Amino acid sequence: MASPTIPSSNVDSSTPNIVQARLPKLSPEFISQHYPSEVKLLHVHLAHRHGERTPASHPFPSISPRYWNFCAQGNRLYADFEKAVQLHTQDSDAKDGSNYHQWHNYMFKAENSKNTSISSKDNLSKVHGNDKSQFTADTCAFGQLSDVGRRSMTALGVHMRALYTDALGFLPAVPRPGDNNGPTEDFYLRTTSFSRAFESLQHTLGGMYPHLPANSPLFRINVRPRKRENMYPEHHCEIAGQFYNEGTKESIKIFAEDHAALLKDILQIPSLREPFEAELKRGATHAAYFVLDTVTSMPSHGLSLPKEIDDELIARVANMSAVEYIYPPMRFTNLARMQIGPLVRELADNVVGVVEADRGISTGKQRPPKMSIYSGHDSTVGPLLAVFGDDLAGSPSLATSATPMWPPFASSVRIELLKDSVSPYPTIQPSWAGDVSTNSVDMSTIPHDERIRPLNVPDSLYRWAPRQANNASDVPFNPRATRDYYVRIWYNDRSVQLPACRDPGAHHTKLGPSVCTLDGFFKQIARFVPSESEFSQEYLALTNTKGKLSE
């Protein structure tokens, strides 16, 4: 669908924003250190969580206001958003031929108590006690992107412009039109069908391009039907849901002592006890996240919490939420392959396409965009960090770390594809690399945990030489054919050192372990990426075995 007008933020920009503090300072020293002249940037993937929002439900009415009045700007813009969706989108799954209602239903209505955890028998006036909040034109719905979140996403976009346009000259100052003056092809833009993700993408673009000329090209925004979405797990499938819950239970066993201590401490807090007790009696698998949604949303909107709910407790709740959601795919490979594997396969496809285009290989596809933006959720960013083997996400001290491990609002992962034909390439083979015969064998015949590249990385990528016919079949397999290409991954303000790239033979000789060789990157993600046929087979096997996990 084509995007509606990109909103500009009219929220007070002088107010300090947490996103600005979370991203690296773009000093001349930073640029020269991380982007030396011999290194060329080819493509950027940006996957982010949406901005701050109201809680998705209302389980703790004694501490949380009934009405969250943080959507003055959002409610004005949302009317235009609904019109644009109704105008541009068609969805065969909707009875009336448009998916307007699909988008609408992902917004919990502020007055619709059945979408909250307050049962109908509750007396709201009694439960809320001295709550003085009133329903106004500024009142947010549950789960709605707030004006605070809009400002955060604008700040993310401002940073992307400062780095990739102003400092590096990689992105154009004004997006270029596509063929026949169509939507720009400089960007590939995708969002889930949650309005908070769509609007977060809008504000990110608004921060990148705040004052576009009237004749600027449109942005094409891609939205997939829910059944084809790969930016979050499909928990609504009963078998998949059981599988994910089993992974959570196994992860909790590893941190059983810390988990039990946290639950005990939460039950001792009067304002949390009754709803939390009821959640535990229902057999909730994700008990920590049940608390996290409220206790992180409130401080981010300047709302005070009871003194018993301090920063230390919030960090423990956030880390145990990571145990429930992020740690399982790190420990159980087949869970990661089901949960985030299809998205990682898509990212690998994009990287291959950019390399082929850089080599001048004609594939019949349109030229790759310069930047891809995926607007998603904590359930997008967290599993990606797990696949990339992030130290913090997989730490044995995960549950007790003073640094909250749960991806905060507006957090982002950036995957940069780099090229360097000047610096020396590693002269030693990585310890995980096989010989030429091993590298050139059909990867589908190798167990997924032993593969050195994903199945969707074509053999032709290694049968290439300069001035040679495009992917000529007689070009011998060359395991070093990708030697000029590197990948670096950023999580907010820090680079992520992928385990497969710590080997001296798998990273840039000057920039160090944070800059992987392309083969090192492929090795890291290979075991997590099923082919489409493997995904179907594994799903069928999962159905037959009813959720058996494998490490």
PDB file of N, CA, C and O in Angstrom, residues 437-447 451 453 455 459:
ATOM      1  N   SER A 437      35.412 -29.027  -0.746  1.00  0.00           N
ATOM      2  CA  SER A 437      34.391 -30.032  -1.038  1.00  0.00           C
ATOM      3  C   SER A 437      33.231 -29.928  -0.053  1.00  0.00           C
ATOM      4  O   SER A 437      32.070 -30.117  -0.413  1.00  0.00           O
ATOM      5  N   THR A 438      33.560 -29.614   1.216  1.00  0.00           N
ATOM      6  CA  THR A 438      32.503 -29.460   2.210  1.00  0.00           C
ATOM      7  C   THR A 438      31.674 -28.219   1.920  1.00  0.00           C
ATOM      8  O   THR A 438      30.442 -28.232   2.003  1.00  0.00           O
ATOM      9  N   ASN A 439      32.347 -27.122   1.556  1.00  0.00           N
ATOM     10  CA  ASN A 439      31.651 -25.863   1.300  1.00  0.00           C
ATOM     11  C   ASN A 439      30.734 -25.948   0.093  1.00  0.00           C
ATOM     12  O   ASN A 439      29.695 -25.286   0.046  1.00  0.00           O
ATOM     13  N   SER A 440      31.108 -26.727  -0.896  1.00  0.00           N
ATOM     14  CA  SER A 440      30.350 -26.749  -2.143  1.00  0.00           C
ATOM     15  C   SER A 440      29.285 -27.837  -2.175  1.00  0.00           C
ATOM     16  O   SER A 440      28.546 -27.946  -3.147  1.00  0.00           O
ATOM     17  N   VAL A 441      29.185 -28.622  -1.114  1.00  0.00           N
ATOM     18  CA  VAL A 441      28.211 -29.703  -1.101  1.00  0.00           C
ATOM     19  C   VAL A 441      26.805 -29.128  -0.912  1.00  0.00           C
ATOM     20  O   VAL A 441      26.638 -28.008  -0.415  1.00  0.00           O
ATOM     21  N   ASP A 442      25.818 -29.882  -1.297  1.00  0.00           N
ATOM     22  CA  ASP A 442      24.423 -29.484  -1.100  1.00  0.00           C
ATOM     23  C   ASP A 442      24.151 -29.357   0.401  1.00  0.00           C
ATOM     24  O   ASP A 442      24.197 -30.336   1.136  1.00  0.00           O
ATOM     25  N   MET A 443      23.879 -28.126   0.852  1.00  0.00           N
ATOM     26  CA  MET A 443      23.729 -27.865   2.283  1.00  0.00           C
ATOM     27  C   MET A 443      22.522 -28.590   2.882  1.00  0.00           C
ATOM     28  O   MET A 443      22.482 -28.832   4.089  1.00  0.00           O
ATOM     29  N   SER A 444      21.543 -28.928   2.073  1.00  0.00           N
ATOM     30  CA  SER A 444      20.358 -29.600   2.611  1.00  0.00           C
ATOM     31  C   SER A 444      20.677 -30.999   3.101  1.00  0.00           C
ATOM     32  O   SER A 444      19.902 -31.596   3.845  1.00  0.00           O
ATOM     33  N   THR A 445      21.850 -31.540   2.681  1.00  0.00           N
ATOM     34  CA  THR A 445      22.248 -32.880   3.117  1.00  0.00           C
ATOM     35  C   THR A 445      23.014 -32.839   4.438  1.00  0.00           C
ATOM     36  O   THR A 445      23.363 -33.884   4.982  1.00  0.00           O
ATOM     37  N   ILE A 446      23.277 -31.641   4.946  1.00  0.00           N
ATOM     38  CA  ILE A 446      24.060 -31.470   6.176  1.00  0.00           C
ATOM     39  C   ILE A 446      23.114 -31.097   7.312  1.00  0.00           C
ATOM     40  O   ILE A 446      22.218 -30.270   7.132  1.00  0.00           O
ATOM     41  N   PRO A 447      23.265 -31.666   8.498  1.00  0.00           N
ATOM     42  CA  PRO A 447      22.427 -31.262   9.640  1.00  0.00           C
ATOM     43  C   PRO A 447      22.503 -29.753   9.849  1.00  0.00           C
ATOM     44  O   PRO A 447      23.571 -29.158   9.691  1.00  0.00           O
ATOM     45  N   ARG A 451      25.766 -26.613   9.309  1.00  0.00           N
ATOM     46  CA  ARG A 451      25.833 -25.856   8.059  1.00  0.00           C
ATOM     47  C   ARG A 451      26.673 -24.587   8.225  1.00  0.00           C
ATOM     48  O   ARG A 451      26.684 -23.975   9.281  1.00  0.00           O
ATOM     49  N   ARG A 453      26.374 -22.078   5.869  1.00  0.00           N
ATOM     50  CA  ARG A 453      25.586 -20.982   5.292  1.00  0.00           C
ATOM     51  C   ARG A 453      24.142 -21.440   5.163  1.00  0.00           C
ATOM     52  O   ARG A 453      23.870 -22.641   5.079  1.00  0.00           O
ATOM     53  N   LEU A 455      20.482 -22.341   3.650  1.00  0.00           N
ATOM     54  CA  LEU A 455      20.127 -23.044   2.415  1.00  0.00           C
ATOM     55  C   LEU A 455      19.773 -22.089   1.286  1.00  0.00           C
ATOM     56  O   LEU A 455      19.930 -22.421   0.110  1.00  0.00           O
ATOM     57  N   ASP A 459      24.684 -21.365  -4.401  1.00  0.00           N
ATOM     58  CA  ASP A 459      26.037 -21.803  -4.726  1.00  0.00           C
ATOM     59  C   ASP A 459      26.701 -20.823  -5.692  1.00  0.00           C
ATOM     60  O   ASP A 459      27.913 -20.631  -5.670  1.00  0.00           O
TER      61      ASP A 459
END
